Amino acid sequence: MDWVNKCNEPDKLRLGMMNAWRLNKMAEHKLMFIRLNKLINKDPDNQIEQEFYYMLEVYEQLLTNKYKRKTIAIRTRKMLKTKSVMQCMEYWAKLNAKTNGFKLLNECGFADLTIESIIQRHSNAFSIHLVDKTYFRLLTSINHTSCTLK
């Protein structure tokens, strides 16, 4: 995986990510995403944003697998045009109902990528009320692992 750290071509990294996903090599997939993020993101050292965009990448791949065609999280991307990542995360975390993203990520075994999990890992950046709410949501969720990655 040494080539990943040397690669400066986003298209090659995206192709590698697709192949890693297809082969269910999630650790390699994440390494390629981190490198891609450093190439194209304005603030690649922001850990919360990096985790958020990785979650979004995985969520869109799960949607693509579910619908058997390239699927983008349109409402999420639309909201990101008018709000910051932190504002979006706070908005979704405050909702009383579980979001579709939370449900799909959790069902497919990616509970650690949900916004709720990101907030737990970076609890010092969020209000105690939001941290408690997301903790309770994670605690009361069941990981079904009923979907396939391919």
CSV table of N, CA and C in Angstrom, one decimal:
chain,number,residue,atom,x,y,z
A,1,MET,N,0.8,-1.2,0.0
A,1,MET,CA,0.0,0.0,0.0
A,1,MET,C,0.9,1.3,0.0
A,2,ASP,N,2.2,1.1,-0.2
A,2,ASP,CA,3.1,2.3,-0.3
A,2,ASP,C,2.7,3.2,-1.4
A,3,TRP,N,2.1,2.7,-2.5
A,3,TRP,CA,1.8,3.6,-3.6
A,3,TRP,C,0.7,4.6,-3.2
A,4,VAL,N,-0.1,4.3,-2.2
A,4,VAL,CA,-1.2,5.2,-1.8
A,4,VAL,C,-0.6,6.5,-1.3
A,5,ASN,N,0.4,6.4,-0.5
A,5,ASN,CA,1.0,7.6,0.1
A,5,ASN,C,1.7,8.5,-0.9
A,6,LYS,N,2.2,7.9,-2.0
A,6,LYS,CA,2.9,8.6,-3.1
A,6,LYS,C,2.0,9.1,-4.2
A,7,CYS,N,0.8,8.6,-4.2
A,7,CYS,CA,-0.2,8.9,-5.3
A,7,CYS,C,-0.7,10.3,-5.2
A,8,ASN,N,-0.6,11.0,-6.3
A,8,ASN,CA,-1.1,12.4,-6.4
A,8,ASN,C,-2.2,12.5,-7.4
A,9,GLU,N,-2.8,11.4,-7.8
A,9,GLU,CA,-3.9,11.4,-8.8
A,9,GLU,C,-5.2,10.9,-8.2
A,10,PRO,N,-6.1,11.8,-8.0
A,10,PRO,CA,-7.4,11.5,-7.4
A,10,PRO,C,-8.1,10.3,-8.1
A,11,ASP,N,-8.1,10.3,-9.4
A,11,ASP,CA,-8.8,9.3,-10.2
A,11,ASP,C,-8.2,7.9,-9.9
A,12,LYS,N,-6.9,7.8,-9.8
A,12,LYS,CA,-6.3,6.5,-9.4
A,12,LYS,C,-6.7,6.0,-8.0
A,13,LEU,N,-6.8,7.0,-7.1
A,13,LEU,CA,-7.2,6.6,-5.8
A,13,LEU,C,-8.7,6.2,-5.7
A,14,ARG,N,-9.5,6.9,-6.5
A,14,ARG,CA,-10.9,6.5,-6.6
A,14,ARG,C,-11.1,5.1,-7.1
A,15,LEU,N,-10.3,4.8,-8.2
A,15,LEU,CA,-10.4,3.5,-8.8
A,15,LEU,C,-9.9,2.4,-7.7
A,16,GLY,N,-8.8,2.7,-7.0
A,16,GLY,CA,-8.4,1.8,-6.0
A,16,GLY,C,-9.4,1.6,-4.9
A,17,MET,N,-10.1,2.7,-4.6
A,17,MET,CA,-11.2,2.6,-3.5
A,17,MET,C,-12.3,1.7,-4.0
A,18,MET,N,-12.7,1.8,-5.3
A,18,MET,CA,-13.7,0.9,-5.8
A,18,MET,C,-13.3,-0.5,-5.8
A,19,ASN,N,-12.1,-0.8,-6.1
A,19,ASN,CA,-11.6,-2.2,-6.1
A,19,ASN,C,-11.5,-2.7,-4.7
A,20,ALA,N,-11.0,-1.9,-3.8
A,20,ALA,CA,-10.9,-2.3,-2.4
A,20,ALA,C,-12.3,-2.6,-1.8
A,21,TRP,N,-13.2,-1.8,-2.2
A,21,TRP,CA,-14.6,-2.0,-1.7
A,21,TRP,C,-15.1,-3.4,-2.3
A,22,ARG,N,-14.9,-3.5,-3.6
A,22,ARG,CA,-15.4,-4.8,-4.2
A,22,ARG,C,-14.8,-6.0,-3.6
A,23,LEU,N,-13.5,-5.9,-3.1
A,23,LEU,CA,-12.8,-7.0,-2.5
A,23,LEU,C,-13.0,-7.1,-1.0
A,24,ASN,N,-13.8,-6.2,-0.5
A,24,ASN,CA,-14.1,-6.1,0.9
A,24,ASN,C,-12.9,-5.8,1.8
A,25,LYS,N,-12.0,-5.0,1.3
A,25,LYS,CA,-10.8,-4.6,2.0
A,25,LYS,C,-11.0,-3.2,2.5
A,26,MET,N,-11.7,-3.1,3.6
A,26,MET,CA,-12.1,-1.8,4.1
A,26,MET,C,-11.0,-1.0,4.7
A,27,ALA,N,-10.0,-1.6,5.3
A,27,ALA,CA,-8.8,-0.9,5.8
A,27,ALA,C,-8.1,-0.2,4.6
A,28,GLU,N,-7.9,-0.9,3.5
A,28,GLU,CA,-7.2,-0.3,2.4
A,28,GLU,C,-8.1,0.8,1.8
A,29,HIS,N,-9.4,0.6,1.7
A,29,HIS,CA,-10.4,1.6,1.2
A,29,HIS,C,-10.2,2.9,2.0
A,30,LYS,N,-10.1,2.7,3.4
A,30,LYS,CA,-10.0,3.9,4.2
A,30,LYS,C,-8.7,4.6,4.0
A,31,LEU,N,-7.6,3.9,3.9
A,31,LEU,CA,-6.3,4.5,3.6
A,31,LEU,C,-6.3,5.3,2.3
A,32,MET,N,-6.9,4.8,1.3
A,32,MET,CA,-7.0,5.5,0.0
A,32,MET,C,-7.9,6.7,0.1
A,33,PHE,N,-9.0,6.6,0.9
A,33,PHE,CA,-9.8,7.8,1.1
A,33,PHE,C,-9.1,8.9,1.9
A,34,ILE,N,-8.3,8.5,2.9
A,34,ILE,CA,-7.6,9.5,3.6
A,34,ILE,C,-6.6,10.3,2.7
A,35,ARG,N,-5.9,9.5,1.9
A,35,ARG,CA,-5.0,10.2,0.9
A,35,ARG,C,-5.8,11.1,-0.1
A,36,LEU,N,-6.9,10.6,-0.6
A,36,LEU,CA,-7.7,11.4,-1.5
A,36,LEU,C,-8.2,12.6,-0.8
A,37,ASN,N,-8.6,12.5,0.4
A,37,ASN,CA,-9.1,13.6,1.2
A,37,ASN,C,-8.0,14.7,1.4
A,38,LYS,N,-6.7,14.2,1.6
A,38,LYS,CA,-5.6,15.2,1.7
A,38,LYS,C,-5.3,15.9,0.4
A,39,LEU,N,-5.6,15.3,-0.7
A,39,LEU,CA,-5.4,15.9,-2.0
A,39,LEU,C,-6.5,16.9,-2.3
A,40,ILE,N,-7.7,16.6,-2.0
A,40,ILE,CA,-8.8,17.5,-2.5
A,40,ILE,C,-9.5,18.4,-1.4
A,41,ASN,N,-9.3,18.1,-0.2
A,41,ASN,CA,-10.0,18.8,0.9
A,41,ASN,C,-9.2,20.1,1.3
A,42,LYS,N,-9.9,21.2,1.6
A,42,LYS,CA,-9.2,22.4,2.0
A,42,LYS,C,-8.6,22.3,3.4
A,43,ASP,N,-9.2,21.5,4.2
A,43,ASP,CA,-8.7,21.3,5.6
A,43,ASP,C,-8.5,19.8,5.9
A,44,PRO,N,-7.5,19.2,5.3
A,44,PRO,CA,-7.4,17.7,5.5
A,44,PRO,C,-7.1,17.3,6.9
A,45,ASP,N,-6.6,18.2,7.7
A,45,ASP,CA,-6.3,17.9,9.1
A,45,ASP,C,-7.4,17.9,10.1
A,46,ASN,N,-8.6,18.4,9.6
A,46,ASN,CA,-9.8,18.4,10.5
A,46,ASN,C,-10.3,17.0,10.6
A,47,GLN,N,-10.1,16.4,11.7
A,47,GLN,CA,-10.4,15.0,11.9
A,47,GLN,C,-12.0,14.7,11.8
A,48,ILE,N,-12.8,15.6,12.3
A,48,ILE,CA,-14.2,15.5,12.3
A,48,ILE,C,-14.7,15.5,10.9
A,49,GLU,N,-14.2,16.4,10.1
A,49,GLU,CA,-14.7,16.5,8.7
A,49,GLU,C,-14.2,15.3,7.9
A,50,GLN,N,-13.0,14.9,8.2
A,50,GLN,CA,-12.4,13.7,7.5
A,50,GLN,C,-13.3,12.5,7.8
A,51,GLU,N,-13.7,12.3,9.0
A,51,GLU,CA,-14.5,11.1,9.4
A,51,GLU,C,-15.9,11.3,8.8
A,52,PHE,N,-16.4,12.5,8.8
A,52,PHE,CA,-17.8,12.7,8.2
A,52,PHE,C,-17.7,12.4,6.7
A,53,TYR,N,-16.7,12.9,5.9
A,53,TYR,CA,-16.7,12.6,4.5
A,53,TYR,C,-16.4,11.1,4.2
A,54,TYR,N,-15.7,10.4,5.1
A,54,TYR,CA,-15.5,9.0,4.9
A,54,TYR,C,-16.9,8.3,5.1
A,55,MET,N,-17.6,8.7,6.1
A,55,MET,CA,-18.9,8.1,6.4
A,55,MET,C,-19.8,8.4,5.1
A,56,LEU,N,-19.8,9.6,4.6
A,56,LEU,CA,-20.6,9.9,3.4
A,56,LEU,C,-20.2,9.0,2.2
A,57,GLU,N,-18.9,8.8,2.0
A,57,GLU,CA,-18.4,7.9,1.0
A,57,GLU,C,-19.0,6.5,1.1
A,58,VAL,N,-18.9,6.0,2.3
A,58,VAL,CA,-19.4,4.6,2.6
A,58,VAL,C,-20.9,4.6,2.4
A,59,TYR,N,-21.6,5.6,2.9
A,59,TYR,CA,-23.0,5.6,2.8
A,59,TYR,C,-23.5,5.6,1.4
A,60,GLU,N,-22.8,6.4,0.5
A,60,GLU,CA,-23.2,6.5,-0.9
A,60,GLU,C,-22.9,5.1,-1.6
A,61,GLN,N,-21.8,4.5,-1.1
A,61,GLN,CA,-21.5,3.2,-1.7
A,61,GLN,C,-22.6,2.1,-1.3
A,62,LEU,N,-23.0,2.2,-0.1
A,62,LEU,CA,-24.1,1.3,0.4
A,62,LEU,C,-25.4,1.6,-0.4
A,63,LEU,N,-25.7,2.9,-0.6
A,63,LEU,CA,-26.9,3.2,-1.4
A,63,LEU,C,-26.8,2.7,-2.9
A,64,THR,N,-25.6,2.8,-3.4
A,64,THR,CA,-25.3,2.3,-4.8
A,64,THR,C,-25.5,0.8,-4.8
A,65,ASN,N,-25.0,0.1,-3.8
A,65,ASN,CA,-25.2,-1.4,-3.8
A,65,ASN,C,-26.7,-1.7,-3.6
A,66,LYS,N,-27.4,-1.0,-2.8
A,66,LYS,CA,-28.8,-1.2,-2.5
A,66,LYS,C,-29.7,-1.0,-3.7
A,67,TYR,N,-29.4,0.1,-4.5
A,67,TYR,CA,-30.3,0.4,-5.6
A,67,TYR,C,-29.7,-0.1,-7.0
A,68,LYS,N,-28.5,-0.7,-6.9
A,68,LYS,CA,-27.8,-1.3,-8.1
A,68,LYS,C,-27.6,-0.3,-9.2
A,69,ARG,N,-27.3,1.0,-8.8
A,69,ARG,CA,-26.9,2.0,-9.7
A,69,ARG,C,-26.2,3.1,-8.9
A,70,LYS,N,-25.4,3.9,-9.5
A,70,LYS,CA,-24.7,5.0,-8.8
A,70,LYS,C,-25.7,5.9,-8.1
A,71,THR,N,-25.6,6.0,-6.8
A,71,THR,CA,-26.5,6.8,-6.0
A,71,THR,C,-25.8,7.7,-5.1
A,72,ILE,N,-26.2,9.0,-5.1
A,72,ILE,CA,-25.6,10.0,-4.3
A,72,ILE,C,-26.6,10.5,-3.2
A,73,ALA,N,-26.1,10.8,-2.1
A,73,ALA,CA,-26.9,11.3,-1.0
A,73,ALA,C,-27.2,12.8,-1.3
A,74,ILE,N,-28.2,13.0,-2.1
A,74,ILE,CA,-28.5,14.3,-2.7
A,74,ILE,C,-28.9,15.3,-1.6
A,75,ARG,N,-29.8,14.9,-0.7
A,75,ARG,CA,-30.2,15.8,0.4
A,75,ARG,C,-29.1,16.2,1.3
A,76,THR,N,-28.2,15.2,1.6
A,76,THR,CA,-27.0,15.5,2.4
A,76,THR,C,-26.1,16.5,1.7
A,77,ARG,N,-25.8,16.3,0.5
A,77,ARG,CA,-24.9,17.2,-0.3
A,77,ARG,C,-25.5,18.6,-0.5
A,78,LYS,N,-26.9,18.6,-0.6
A,78,LYS,CA,-27.5,19.9,-0.8
A,78,LYS,C,-27.4,20.7,0.5
A,79,MET,N,-27.6,20.0,1.7
A,79,MET,CA,-27.5,20.7,3.0
A,79,MET,C,-26.0,21.2,3.2
A,80,LEU,N,-25.1,20.4,2.7
A,80,LEU,CA,-23.6,20.8,2.9
A,80,LEU,C,-23.3,22.1,2.1
A,81,LYS,N,-24.1,22.4,1.1
A,81,LYS,CA,-23.8,23.6,0.4
A,81,LYS,C,-24.2,24.9,1.1
A,82,THR,N,-25.1,24.7,2.1
A,82,THR,CA,-25.6,25.9,2.9
A,82,THR,C,-25.1,25.9,4.3
A,83,LYS,N,-24.7,24.7,4.8
A,83,LYS,CA,-24.3,24.6,6.2
A,83,LYS,C,-22.9,23.9,6.3
A,84,SER,N,-22.2,24.1,7.4
A,84,SER,CA,-20.9,23.5,7.7
A,84,SER,C,-21.2,22.0,8.1
A,85,VAL,N,-20.1,21.2,8.0
A,85,VAL,CA,-20.2,19.8,8.4
A,85,VAL,C,-20.7,19.7,9.9
A,86,MET,N,-20.2,20.6,10.8
A,86,MET,CA,-20.6,20.6,12.2
A,86,MET,C,-22.1,20.9,12.3
A,87,GLN,N,-22.6,21.9,11.6
A,87,GLN,CA,-24.0,22.3,11.6
A,87,GLN,C,-24.9,21.1,11.2
A,88,CYS,N,-24.5,20.5,10.1
A,88,CYS,CA,-25.2,19.3,9.6
A,88,CYS,C,-25.3,18.2,10.6
A,89,MET,N,-24.1,17.9,11.2
A,89,MET,CA,-24.1,16.8,12.1
A,89,MET,C,-25.0,17.1,13.3
A,90,GLU,N,-24.9,18.3,13.8
A,90,GLU,CA,-25.7,18.7,15.0
A,90,GLU,C,-27.2,18.6,14.6
A,91,TYR,N,-27.6,19.1,13.4
A,91,TYR,CA,-29.0,19.0,13.0
A,91,TYR,C,-29.5,17.6,13.0
A,92,TRP,N,-28.7,16.7,12.3
A,92,TRP,CA,-29.2,15.3,12.2
A,92,TRP,C,-29.2,14.6,13.6
A,93,ALA,N,-28.2,14.9,14.4
A,93,ALA,CA,-28.1,14.3,15.7
A,93,ALA,C,-29.3,14.7,16.6
A,94,LYS,N,-29.8,15.9,16.5
A,94,LYS,CA,-30.9,16.4,17.3
A,94,LYS,C,-32.2,15.9,16.9
A,95,LEU,N,-32.3,15.3,15.7
A,95,LEU,CA,-33.6,14.7,15.3
A,95,LEU,C,-34.0,13.6,16.3
A,96,ASN,N,-35.3,13.5,16.5
A,96,ASN,CA,-35.8,12.4,17.4
A,96,ASN,C,-35.8,11.1,16.7
A,97,ALA,N,-36.0,11.1,15.4
A,97,ALA,CA,-36.0,9.8,14.6
A,97,ALA,C,-34.6,9.5,14.1
A,98,LYS,N,-34.3,8.3,13.9
A,98,LYS,CA,-33.1,7.8,13.4
A,98,LYS,C,-33.1,8.2,11.9
A,99,THR,N,-32.0,8.7,11.4
A,99,THR,CA,-31.9,9.1,9.9
A,99,THR,C,-31.8,7.8,9.1
A,100,ASN,N,-32.1,7.9,7.8
A,100,ASN,CA,-31.9,6.8,6.9
A,100,ASN,C,-30.4,6.4,6.9
A,101,GLY,N,-29.5,7.4,6.9
A,101,GLY,CA,-28.1,7.1,6.9
A,101,GLY,C,-27.7,6.2,8.2
A,102,PHE,N,-28.2,6.6,9.3
A,102,PHE,CA,-27.9,5.9,10.6
A,102,PHE,C,-28.4,4.5,10.4
A,103,LYS,N,-29.6,4.3,10.0
A,103,LYS,CA,-30.2,3.0,9.8
A,103,LYS,C,-29.4,2.1,8.9
A,104,LEU,N,-29.1,2.6,7.7
A,104,LEU,CA,-28.4,1.8,6.7
A,104,LEU,C,-27.0,1.5,7.2
A,105,LEU,N,-26.2,2.5,7.7
A,105,LEU,CA,-24.9,2.2,8.2
A,105,LEU,C,-24.9,1.2,9.3
A,106,ASN,N,-25.8,1.3,10.2
A,106,ASN,CA,-25.9,0.4,11.3
A,106,ASN,C,-26.3,-1.0,10.8
A,107,GLU,N,-27.3,-1.1,9.9
A,107,GLU,CA,-27.7,-2.4,9.4
A,107,GLU,C,-26.6,-3.2,8.7
A,108,CYS,N,-25.7,-2.4,8.1
A,108,CYS,CA,-24.6,-3.0,7.3
A,108,CYS,C,-23.3,-3.2,8.0
A,109,GLY,N,-23.4,-3.0,9.4
A,109,GLY,CA,-22.2,-3.2,10.2
A,109,GLY,C,-21.2,-2.0,10.3
A,110,PHE,N,-21.7,-0.8,9.9
A,110,PHE,CA,-20.8,0.4,10.0
A,110,PHE,C,-21.3,1.3,11.1
A,111,ALA,N,-21.8,0.8,12.2
A,111,ALA,CA,-22.2,1.7,13.3
A,111,ALA,C,-21.1,2.7,13.7
A,112,ASP,N,-19.9,2.3,13.6
A,112,ASP,CA,-18.8,3.1,14.0
A,112,ASP,C,-18.6,4.3,13.1
A,113,LEU,N,-19.2,4.3,12.0
A,113,LEU,CA,-19.1,5.5,11.0
A,113,LEU,C,-20.2,6.5,11.1
A,114,THR,N,-21.3,6.1,11.9
A,114,THR,CA,-22.4,7.0,12.0
A,114,THR,C,-22.1,8.4,12.6
A,115,ILE,N,-22.9,9.4,12.3
A,115,ILE,CA,-22.7,10.7,12.9
A,115,ILE,C,-22.7,10.6,14.4
A,116,GLU,N,-23.5,9.7,15.0
A,116,GLU,CA,-23.6,9.5,16.4
A,116,GLU,C,-22.2,9.0,17.0
A,117,SER,N,-21.6,8.1,16.2
A,117,SER,CA,-20.3,7.6,16.7
A,117,SER,C,-19.2,8.7,16.5
A,118,ILE,N,-19.3,9.4,15.5
A,118,ILE,CA,-18.3,10.5,15.3
A,118,ILE,C,-18.4,11.5,16.4
A,119,ILE,N,-19.6,11.9,16.8
A,119,ILE,CA,-19.9,12.8,17.9
A,119,ILE,C,-19.3,12.2,19.2
A,120,GLN,N,-19.5,10.9,19.4
A,120,GLN,CA,-18.9,10.3,20.6
A,120,GLN,C,-17.4,10.3,20.7
A,121,ARG,N,-16.8,10.1,19.5
A,121,ARG,CA,-15.3,10.2,19.5
A,121,ARG,C,-14.8,11.6,19.7
A,122,HIS,N,-15.6,12.6,19.3
A,122,HIS,CA,-15.1,14.0,19.4
A,122,HIS,C,-16.1,14.7,20.3
A,123,SER,N,-16.4,14.1,21.4
A,123,SER,CA,-17.4,14.7,22.3
A,123,SER,C,-17.0,16.1,22.8
A,124,ASN,N,-15.7,16.4,22.9
A,124,ASN,CA,-15.3,17.8,23.4
A,124,ASN,C,-15.7,18.9,22.4
A,125,ALA,N,-16.1,18.5,21.2
A,125,ALA,CA,-16.5,19.5,20.2
A,125,ALA,C,-18.0,19.8,20.2
A,126,PHE,N,-18.8,19.0,21.0
A,126,PHE,CA,-20.2,19.1,20.9
A,126,PHE,C,-20.8,19.4,22.3
A,127,SER,N,-22.0,19.8,22.4
A,127,SER,CA,-22.7,20.0,23.7
A,127,SER,C,-22.9,18.7,24.4
A,128,ILE,N,-22.9,18.8,25.7
A,128,ILE,CA,-23.1,17.6,26.5
A,128,ILE,C,-24.5,16.9,26.2
A,129,HIS,N,-25.5,17.8,25.9
A,129,HIS,CA,-26.8,17.3,25.6
A,129,HIS,C,-26.8,16.4,24.3
A,130,LEU,N,-26.1,16.9,23.3
A,130,LEU,CA,-26.0,16.2,22.1
A,130,LEU,C,-25.2,14.9,22.2
A,131,VAL,N,-24.1,15.0,23.0
A,131,VAL,CA,-23.3,13.8,23.3
A,131,VAL,C,-24.2,12.7,24.0
A,132,ASP,N,-25.0,13.1,25.0
A,132,ASP,CA,-25.9,12.2,25.7
A,132,ASP,C,-26.9,11.6,24.7
A,133,LYS,N,-27.5,12.4,23.9
A,133,LYS,CA,-28.5,12.0,23.0
A,133,LYS,C,-28.0,11.0,22.0
A,134,THR,N,-26.8,11.2,21.5
A,134,THR,CA,-26.3,10.3,20.5
A,134,THR,C,-25.8,9.0,21.2
A,135,TYR,N,-25.3,9.1,22.4
A,135,TYR,CA,-24.9,7.9,23.1
A,135,TYR,C,-26.1,7.0,23.3
A,136,PHE,N,-27.3,7.6,23.7
A,136,PHE,CA,-28.5,6.8,23.9
A,136,PHE,C,-28.9,6.2,22.6
A,137,ARG,N,-28.9,6.9,21.5
A,137,ARG,CA,-29.3,6.4,20.2
A,137,ARG,C,-28.4,5.2,19.9
A,138,LEU,N,-27.1,5.3,20.1
A,138,LEU,CA,-26.2,4.2,19.8
A,138,LEU,C,-26.5,3.0,20.7
A,139,LEU,N,-26.8,3.3,21.9
A,139,LEU,CA,-27.0,2.2,22.9
A,139,LEU,C,-28.2,1.4,22.6
A,140,THR,N,-29.3,2.1,22.1
A,140,THR,CA,-30.5,1.4,21.8
A,140,THR,C,-30.7,0.9,20.4
A,141,SER,N,-29.6,0.9,19.6
A,141,SER,CA,-29.7,0.4,18.3
A,141,SER,C,-29.1,-1.0,18.2
A,142,ILE,N,-29.7,-1.8,17.3
A,142,ILE,CA,-29.3,-3.1,17.1
A,142,ILE,C,-28.5,-3.2,15.8
A,143,ASN,N,-27.4,-3.8,15.8
A,143,ASN,CA,-26.6,-4.0,14.5
A,143,ASN,C,-27.1,-5.3,13.9
A,144,HIS,N,-27.8,-5.2,12.8
A,144,HIS,CA,-28.4,-6.3,12.1
A,144,HIS,C,-27.5,-7.0,11.1
A,145,THR,N,-26.6,-6.3,10.5
A,145,THR,CA,-25.7,-6.8,9.5
A,145,THR,C,-26.4,-7.6,8.5
A,146,SER,N,-27.5,-7.0,7.9
A,146,SER,CA,-28.3,-7.8,7.0
A,146,SER,C,-28.1,-7.4,5.5
A,147,CYS,N,-27.1,-6.6,5.2
A,147,CYS,CA,-26.9,-6.2,3.9
A,147,CYS,C,-25.5,-6.7,3.4
A,148,THR,N,-25.3,-6.7,2.1
A,148,THR,CA,-24.0,-7.1,1.5
A,148,THR,C,-23.3,-5.9,1.0
A,149,LEU,N,-21.9,-6.0,1.0
A,149,LEU,CA,-21.1,-5.0,0.6
A,149,LEU,C,-21.0,-4.9,-0.9
A,150,LYS,N,-21.1,-6.0,-1.6
A,150,LYS,CA,-20.9,-6.0,-3.0
A,150,LYS,C,-22.2,-5.7,-3.8
